[in-house]
PDB file of C-alpha atoms in Angstrom:
ATOM      1  CA  MET A  61     107.055  90.439  76.239  1.00  0.00           C
ATOM      2  CA  LEU A  62     103.508  90.537  77.096  1.00  0.00           C
ATOM      3  CA  ASP A  63     101.498  88.684  74.982  1.00  0.00           C
ATOM      4  CA  ARG A  64      98.956  91.470  72.325  1.00  0.00           C
ATOM      5  CA  PHE A  65      95.728  90.809  74.679  1.00  0.00           C
ATOM      6  CA  LEU A  66      95.445  91.014  78.707  1.00  0.00           C
ATOM      7  CA  LEU A  67      92.663  89.411  79.291  1.00  0.00           C
ATOM      8  CA  GLN A  68      90.589  89.612  82.763  1.00  0.00           C
ATOM      9  CA  GLY A  69      87.675  89.096  84.213  1.00  0.00           C
ATOM     10  CA  PRO A  70      84.658  86.315  83.435  1.00  0.00           C
ATOM     11  CA  GLN A  71      84.986  84.637  80.584  1.00  0.00           C
ATOM     12  CA  ASP A  72      81.483  83.842  79.786  1.00  0.00           C
ATOM     13  CA  ALA A  73      80.539  88.108  80.707  1.00  0.00           C
ATOM     14  CA  ARG A  74      77.683  89.469  78.811  1.00  0.00           C
ATOM     15  CA  PHE A  75      79.985  92.320  77.781  1.00  0.00           C
ATOM     16  CA  THR A  76      83.497  92.679  76.645  1.00  0.00           C
ATOM     17  CA  ILE A  77      85.187  95.776  77.091  1.00  0.00           C
ATOM     18  CA  LEU A  78      88.859  96.331  74.838  1.00  0.00           C
ATOM     19  CA  LEU A  79      90.822  99.196  76.156  1.00  0.00           C
ATOM     20  CA  ALA A  80      93.552 101.081  75.423  1.00  0.00           C
ATOM     21  CA  HIS A  81      96.189 102.790  77.207  1.00  0.00           C
ATOM     22  CA  GLY A  82      97.067 106.313  77.394  1.00  0.00           C
ATOM     23  CA  ALA A  83      99.121 108.441  75.350  1.00  0.00           C
ATOM     24  CA  GLY A  84     102.807 107.996  77.908  1.00  0.00           C
ATOM     25  CA  ALA A  85     101.675 104.383  79.973  1.00  0.00           C
ATOM     26  CA  PRO A  86     101.710 100.802  79.046  1.00  0.00           C
ATOM     27  CA  MET A  87      98.941  98.790  79.240  1.00  0.00           C
ATOM     28  CA  ASP A  88      99.990  97.531  82.417  1.00  0.00           C
ATOM     29  CA  SER A  89     100.147 101.070  83.948  1.00  0.00           C
ATOM     30  CA  ALA A  90      98.912 101.588  87.869  1.00  0.00           C
ATOM     31  CA  SER A  91      95.946 103.925  86.180  1.00  0.00           C
ATOM     32  CA  MET A  92      94.543 101.183  83.968  1.00  0.00           C
ATOM     33  CA  THR A  93      95.443  98.160  86.154  1.00  0.00           C
ATOM     34  CA  ALA A  94      92.694  99.298  88.967  1.00  0.00           C
ATOM     35  CA  ALA A  95      90.859 100.689  86.206  1.00  0.00           C
ATOM     36  CA  THR A  96      90.534  96.880  85.001  1.00  0.00           C
ATOM     37  CA  GLU A  97      89.871  95.293  88.001  1.00  0.00           C
ATOM     38  CA  ALA A  98      87.367  97.575  89.115  1.00  0.00           C
ATOM     39  CA  LEU A  99      85.645  96.741  85.857  1.00  0.00           C
ATOM     40  CA  ALA A 100      86.231  92.631  86.178  1.00  0.00           C
ATOM     41  CA  GLY A 101      84.805  92.657  89.820  1.00  0.00           C
ATOM     42  CA  VAL A 102      81.412  94.025  89.106  1.00  0.00           C
ATOM     43  CA  GLY A 103      81.360  91.140  85.608  1.00  0.00           C
ATOM     44  CA  PHE A 104      82.681  92.855  82.798  1.00  0.00           C
ATOM     45  CA  ARG A 105      85.600  90.374  80.761  1.00  0.00           C
ATOM     46  CA  ILE A 106      88.255  93.298  79.880  1.00  0.00           C
ATOM     47  CA  VAL A 107      90.733  93.103  77.130  1.00  0.00           C
ATOM     48  CA  ARG A 108      93.576  95.341  77.203  1.00  0.00           C
ATOM     49  CA  PHE A 109      95.881  96.339  74.298  1.00  0.00           C
ATOM     50  CA  GLU A 110      98.634  98.603  72.961  1.00  0.00           C
ATOM     51  CA  PHE A 111      99.187 100.433  69.939  1.00  0.00           C
ATOM     52  CA  ALA A 112     102.406  99.880  68.388  1.00  0.00           C
ATOM     53  CA  TYR A 113     104.597 102.637  69.059  1.00  0.00           C
ATOM     54  CA  MET A 114     104.069 101.314  73.027  1.00  0.00           C
ATOM     55  CA  ALA A 115     104.747  98.244  72.401  1.00  0.00           C
ATOM     56  CA  ALA A 116     108.187  98.893  70.587  1.00  0.00           C
ATOM     57  CA  ARG A 117     108.649 101.079  74.316  1.00  0.00           C
ATOM     58  CA  ARG A 118     109.161  97.120  75.811  1.00  0.00           C
ATOM     59  CA  SER A 119     111.906  96.702  72.848  1.00  0.00           C
ATOM     60  CA  GLY A 120     114.064  99.685  74.134  1.00  0.00           C
ATOM     61  CA  ASP A 121     112.369 102.441  71.299  1.00  0.00           C
ATOM     62  CA  ARG A 122     111.643 104.569  72.979  1.00  0.00           C
ATOM     63  CA  LYS A 123     108.816 106.185  70.467  1.00  0.00           C
ATOM     64  CA  PRO A 124     106.657 109.351  70.795  1.00  0.00           C
ATOM     65  CA  PRO A 125     103.488 109.518  70.822  1.00  0.00           C
ATOM     66  CA  PRO A 126     101.933 109.670  66.860  1.00  0.00           C
ATOM     67  CA  ARG A 127      99.229 112.234  66.175  1.00  0.00           C
ATOM     68  CA  ALA A 128      96.315 110.386  68.062  1.00  0.00           C
ATOM     69  CA  GLU A 129      94.007 110.353  64.552  1.00  0.00           C
ATOM     70  CA  THR A 130      96.842 108.302  63.181  1.00  0.00           C
ATOM     71  CA  LEU A 131      95.745 105.249  65.388  1.00  0.00           C
ATOM     72  CA  ASN A 132      92.786 104.790  64.058  1.00  0.00           C
ATOM     73  CA  PRO A 133      93.602 101.494  62.039  1.00  0.00           C
ATOM     74  CA  GLU A 134      95.587 100.029  64.536  1.00  0.00           C
ATOM     75  CA  TYR A 135      92.308  99.793  67.315  1.00  0.00           C
ATOM     76  CA  GLU A 136      89.908  98.887  64.187  1.00  0.00           C
ATOM     77  CA  ALA A 137      92.691  95.867  63.818  1.00  0.00           C
ATOM     78  CA  ALA A 138      92.796  95.358  67.246  1.00  0.00           C
ATOM     79  CA  VAL A 139      89.183  94.886  67.277  1.00  0.00           C
ATOM     80  CA  ALA A 140      88.451  92.618  63.914  1.00  0.00           C
ATOM     81  CA  GLU A 141      91.452  90.447  65.897  1.00  0.00           C
ATOM     82  CA  LEU A 142      89.879  90.010  69.231  1.00  0.00           C
ATOM     83  CA  GLY A 143      86.688  88.751  67.640  1.00  0.00           C
ATOM     84  CA  VAL A 144      84.051  88.796  69.990  1.00  0.00           C
ATOM     85  CA  SER A 145      80.628  87.191  69.647  1.00  0.00           C
ATOM     86  CA  GLY A 146      78.685  89.219  72.015  1.00  0.00           C
ATOM     87  CA  PRO A 147      78.335  92.853  72.703  1.00  0.00           C
ATOM     88  CA  LEU A 148      81.460  94.819  73.020  1.00  0.00           C
ATOM     89  CA  ILE A 149      82.543  98.580  74.323  1.00  0.00           C
ATOM     90  CA  ILE A 150      85.515  99.734  73.064  1.00  0.00           C
ATOM     91  CA  GLY A 151      86.934 103.001  75.019  1.00  0.00           C
ATOM     92  CA  GLY A 152      90.487 103.483  76.770  1.00  0.00           C
ATOM     93  CA  LYS A 153      92.410 105.907  79.327  1.00  0.00           C
ATOM     94  CA  SER A 154      92.483 109.286  77.614  1.00  0.00           C
ATOM     95  CA  MET A 155      94.418 108.958  74.456  1.00  0.00           C
ATOM     96  CA  GLY A 156      93.109 105.538  74.264  1.00  0.00           C
ATOM     97  CA  GLY A 157      89.620 106.176  75.008  1.00  0.00           C
ATOM     98  CA  ARG A 158      90.275 109.200  72.628  1.00  0.00           C
ATOM     99  CA  VAL A 159      90.755 107.298  69.694  1.00  0.00           C
ATOM    100  CA  ALA A 160      87.901 104.764  70.092  1.00  0.00           C
ATOM    101  CA  SER A 161      85.359 107.394  70.350  1.00  0.00           C
ATOM    102  CA  MET A 162      86.860 108.717  66.595  1.00  0.00           C
ATOM    103  CA  ILE A 163      86.230 105.051  65.467  1.00  0.00           C
ATOM    104  CA  ALA A 164      82.503 104.044  67.692  1.00  0.00           C
ATOM    105  CA  ASP A 165      80.115 105.841  64.931  1.00  0.00           C
ATOM    106  CA  ASP A 166      81.382 103.196  61.865  1.00  0.00           C
ATOM    107  CA  LEU A 167      81.605 100.192  64.001  1.00  0.00           C
ATOM    108  CA  HIS A 168      78.409 101.054  65.852  1.00  0.00           C
ATOM    109  CA  GLY A 169      76.563 101.638  62.331  1.00  0.00           C
ATOM    110  CA  ARG A 170      77.952  98.283  61.928  1.00  0.00           C
ATOM    111  CA  GLY A 171      76.659  96.719  63.861  1.00  0.00           C
ATOM    112  CA  LYS A 172      80.476  95.792  65.992  1.00  0.00           C
ATOM    113  CA  ILE A 173      80.185  97.332  68.441  1.00  0.00           C
ATOM    114  CA  ALA A 174      77.679  98.333  71.229  1.00  0.00           C
ATOM    115  CA  GLY A 175      78.699 101.656  73.062  1.00  0.00           C
ATOM    116  CA  LEU A 176      82.129 103.558  74.016  1.00  0.00           C
ATOM    117  CA  LEU A 177      83.511 103.651  77.799  1.00  0.00           C
ATOM    118  CA  CYS A 178      85.953 106.566  78.339  1.00  0.00           C
ATOM    119  CA  LEU A 179      87.992 106.947  81.422  1.00  0.00           C
ATOM    120  CA  GLY A 180      89.443 110.525  81.552  1.00  0.00           C
ATOM    121  CA  TYR A 181      88.578 111.937  78.541  1.00  0.00           C
ATOM    122  CA  PRO A 182      91.389 114.118  77.369  1.00  0.00           C
ATOM    123  CA  PHE A 183      89.272 117.411  75.792  1.00  0.00           C
ATOM    124  CA  HIS A 184      91.783 119.435  76.069  1.00  0.00           C
ATOM    125  CA  PRO A 185      95.779 119.288  76.650  1.00  0.00           C
ATOM    126  CA  PRO A 186      96.624 120.253  79.684  1.00  0.00           C
ATOM    127  CA  GLY A 187      96.510 124.380  79.824  1.00  0.00           C
ATOM    128  CA  GLN A 188      95.549 124.713  76.527  1.00  0.00           C
ATOM    129  CA  PRO A 189      91.439 124.557  76.962  1.00  0.00           C
ATOM    130  CA  THR A 190      90.615 126.378  73.795  1.00  0.00           C
ATOM    131  CA  LYS A 191      92.387 123.553  71.370  1.00  0.00           C
ATOM    132  CA  LEU A 192      89.746 121.453  72.281  1.00  0.00           C
ATOM    133  CA  ARG A 193      89.429 117.871  70.631  1.00  0.00           C
ATOM    134  CA  THR A 194      85.769 117.489  70.454  1.00  0.00           C
ATOM    135  CA  ALA A 195      84.554 118.599  67.278  1.00  0.00           C
ATOM    136  CA  HIS A 196      83.075 114.980  66.569  1.00  0.00           C
ATOM    137  CA  LEU A 197      81.465 114.545  69.862  1.00  0.00           C
ATOM    138  CA  LYS A 198      79.292 116.680  68.820  1.00  0.00           C
ATOM    139  CA  GLY A 199      76.889 114.406  66.829  1.00  0.00           C
ATOM    140  CA  LEU A 200      78.595 111.203  67.757  1.00  0.00           C
ATOM    141  CA  THR A 201      76.010 108.448  67.809  1.00  0.00           C
ATOM    142  CA  THR A 202      76.767 105.618  69.507  1.00  0.00           C
ATOM    143  CA  PRO A 203      76.182 105.450  72.957  1.00  0.00           C
ATOM    144  CA  ALA A 204      78.625 106.618  75.100  1.00  0.00           C
ATOM    145  CA  LEU A 205      79.907 106.866  78.996  1.00  0.00           C
ATOM    146  CA  ILE A 206      83.038 109.538  79.945  1.00  0.00           C
ATOM    147  CA  CYS A 207      84.482 109.179  83.933  1.00  0.00           C
ATOM    148  CA  GLN A 208      86.078 112.044  84.581  1.00  0.00           C
ATOM    149  CA  GLY A 209      87.799 113.922  87.281  1.00  0.00           C
ATOM    150  CA  THR A 210      86.333 116.878  88.512  1.00  0.00           C
ATOM    151  CA  ARG A 211      90.174 118.523  88.306  1.00  0.00           C
ATOM    152  CA  ASP A 212      90.513 116.848  85.842  1.00  0.00           C
ATOM    153  CA  GLU A 213      93.196 119.273  83.880  1.00  0.00           C
ATOM    154  CA  PHE A 214      92.016 117.614  80.400  1.00  0.00           C
ATOM    155  CA  GLY A 215      88.689 118.692  80.958  1.00  0.00           C
ATOM    156  CA  THR A 216      87.233 120.414  84.508  1.00  0.00           C
ATOM    157  CA  ARG A 217      83.418 119.778  85.710  1.00  0.00           C
ATOM    158  CA  GLU A 218      83.131 123.682  85.421  1.00  0.00           C
ATOM    159  CA  GLU A 219      84.539 123.245  81.139  1.00  0.00           C
ATOM    160  CA  VAL A 220      82.999 120.830  80.181  1.00  0.00           C
ATOM    161  CA  ARG A 221      79.640 122.373  80.635  1.00  0.00           C
ATOM    162  CA  GLY A 222      79.876 124.839  78.230  1.00  0.00           C
ATOM    163  CA  TYR A 223      80.786 122.102  75.565  1.00  0.00           C
ATOM    164  CA  ASP A 224      78.479 120.876  72.875  1.00  0.00           C
ATOM    165  CA  LEU A 225      78.100 117.034  72.739  1.00  0.00           C
ATOM    166  CA  SER A 226      76.004 114.609  71.506  1.00  0.00           C
ATOM    167  CA  SER A 227      72.999 113.932  73.644  1.00  0.00           C
ATOM    168  CA  ARG A 228      74.008 110.318  72.835  1.00  0.00           C
ATOM    169  CA  ILE A 229      77.106 110.830  75.637  1.00  0.00           C
ATOM    170  CA  GLU A 230      77.183 109.977  79.948  1.00  0.00           C
ATOM    171  CA  ILE A 231      78.961 111.654  81.974  1.00  0.00           C
ATOM    172  CA  LEU A 232      80.071 109.941  85.125  1.00  0.00           C
ATOM    173  CA  TRP A 233      81.704 113.250  87.205  1.00  0.00           C
ATOM    174  CA  LEU A 234      83.727 111.572  90.048  1.00  0.00           C
ATOM    175  CA  GLU A 235      84.734 114.446  93.306  1.00  0.00           C
ATOM    176  CA  ASP A 236      87.709 116.077  93.004  1.00  0.00           C
ATOM    177  CA  GLY A 237      88.672 113.659  90.325  1.00  0.00           C
ATOM    178  CA  ASP A 238      91.915 113.799  88.757  1.00  0.00           C
ATOM    179  CA  HIS A 239      93.162 112.478  84.868  1.00  0.00           C
ATOM    180  CA  ASP A 240      93.524 108.970  86.718  1.00  0.00           C
ATOM    181  CA  LEU A 241      90.451 110.054  88.367  1.00  0.00           C
ATOM    182  CA  LYS A 242      92.074 110.060  92.010  1.00  0.00           C
ATOM    183  CA  PRO A 243      90.730 112.249  94.335  1.00  0.00           C
ATOM    184  CA  ARG A 244      92.647 114.088  97.608  1.00  0.00           C
ATOM    185  CA  LYS A 245      90.603 111.887 100.353  1.00  0.00           C
ATOM    186  CA  THR A 246      91.539 115.004 102.513  1.00  0.00           C
ATOM    187  CA  ILE A 247      89.722 117.237 100.675  1.00  0.00           C
ATOM    188  CA  SER A 248      86.759 115.462  99.130  1.00  0.00           C
ATOM    189  CA  GLY A 249      86.270 112.511 101.553  1.00  0.00           C
ATOM    190  CA  PHE A 250      86.699 109.988  98.858  1.00  0.00           C
ATOM    191  CA  SER A 251      89.804 107.221  98.413  1.00  0.00           C
ATOM    192  CA  ALA A 252      90.689 106.302  94.824  1.00  0.00           C
ATOM    193  CA  ALA A 253      89.000 102.944  96.011  1.00  0.00           C
ATOM    194  CA  ASP A 254      86.040 104.558  96.013  1.00  0.00           C
ATOM    195  CA  HIS A 255      86.109 106.683  92.892  1.00  0.00           C
ATOM    196  CA  LEU A 256      86.642 102.935  91.191  1.00  0.00           C
ATOM    197  CA  ALA A 257      84.224 100.899  92.356  1.00  0.00           C
ATOM    198  CA  THR A 258      81.536 104.236  90.987  1.00  0.00           C
ATOM    199  CA  MET A 259      83.352 104.580  87.999  1.00  0.00           C
ATOM    200  CA  ALA A 260      82.630 100.467  87.899  1.00  0.00           C
ATOM    201  CA  LYS A 261      78.619 100.185  88.938  1.00  0.00           C
ATOM    202  CA  THR A 262      77.608 103.387  87.267  1.00  0.00           C
ATOM    203  CA  ALA A 263      79.521 101.665  83.413  1.00  0.00           C
ATOM    204  CA  LYS A 264      77.924  98.408  84.873  1.00  0.00           C
ATOM    205  CA  ALA A 265      74.252  99.867  85.022  1.00  0.00           C
ATOM    206  CA  TRP A 266      74.864 101.560  81.989  1.00  0.00           C
ATOM    207  CA  ALA A 267      76.050  99.349  79.864  1.00  0.00           C
ATOM    208  CA  GLU A 268      72.980  96.968  81.134  1.00  0.00           C
ATOM    209  CA  ARG A 269      70.968  99.707  79.396  1.00  0.00           C
ATOM    210  CA  LEU A 270      72.136  99.299  75.886  1.00  0.00           C
ATOM    211  CA  VAL A 271      70.338  98.456  73.421  1.00  0.00           C
ATOM    212  CA  LEU A 272      71.619  95.412  71.546  1.00  0.00           C
TER     213      LEU A 272
END
């Protein structure tokens, strides 16, 4: 059993980032760990947590992921329990980022968070490009950075180009990246480490521009 939170990065960091996992993999998955290491490497304090259904799997209870919106209270509880005193950015991998995006405006409006960071946003289910999960993103008022692979099956660059998204959202496109931001090096010339380094560097520059 892991602790409620996994912490990494300098404890005196200016920004703390709270990250939730995707629908099918835990907070200590290879993808989450690699992203965390990259972000901690540029000076962020990173905190990871799990939703209850995923934590239950560690005890053998194979619960399926619930509807994303039903996890909003759990994410809000994690923010309250963490009790960060400095600037806090919320977000996550895939579904974790989607849940964070649904509670972001309320928290930002109350001065609880500084921004939103999504790693591989699930704009639509794979193979269902018309089943969009973007309605709330049209009017988002929280500063947001979405880091997305150009061939992500949950939303490619060509697909996302046509979406009506808030001007508060910035998107970092990572060439040939998949849903884990991983490219095919023989095609793109980039490695997974290259893309994670770019993601972290871009997130750092974006965070420094936030109005606090």
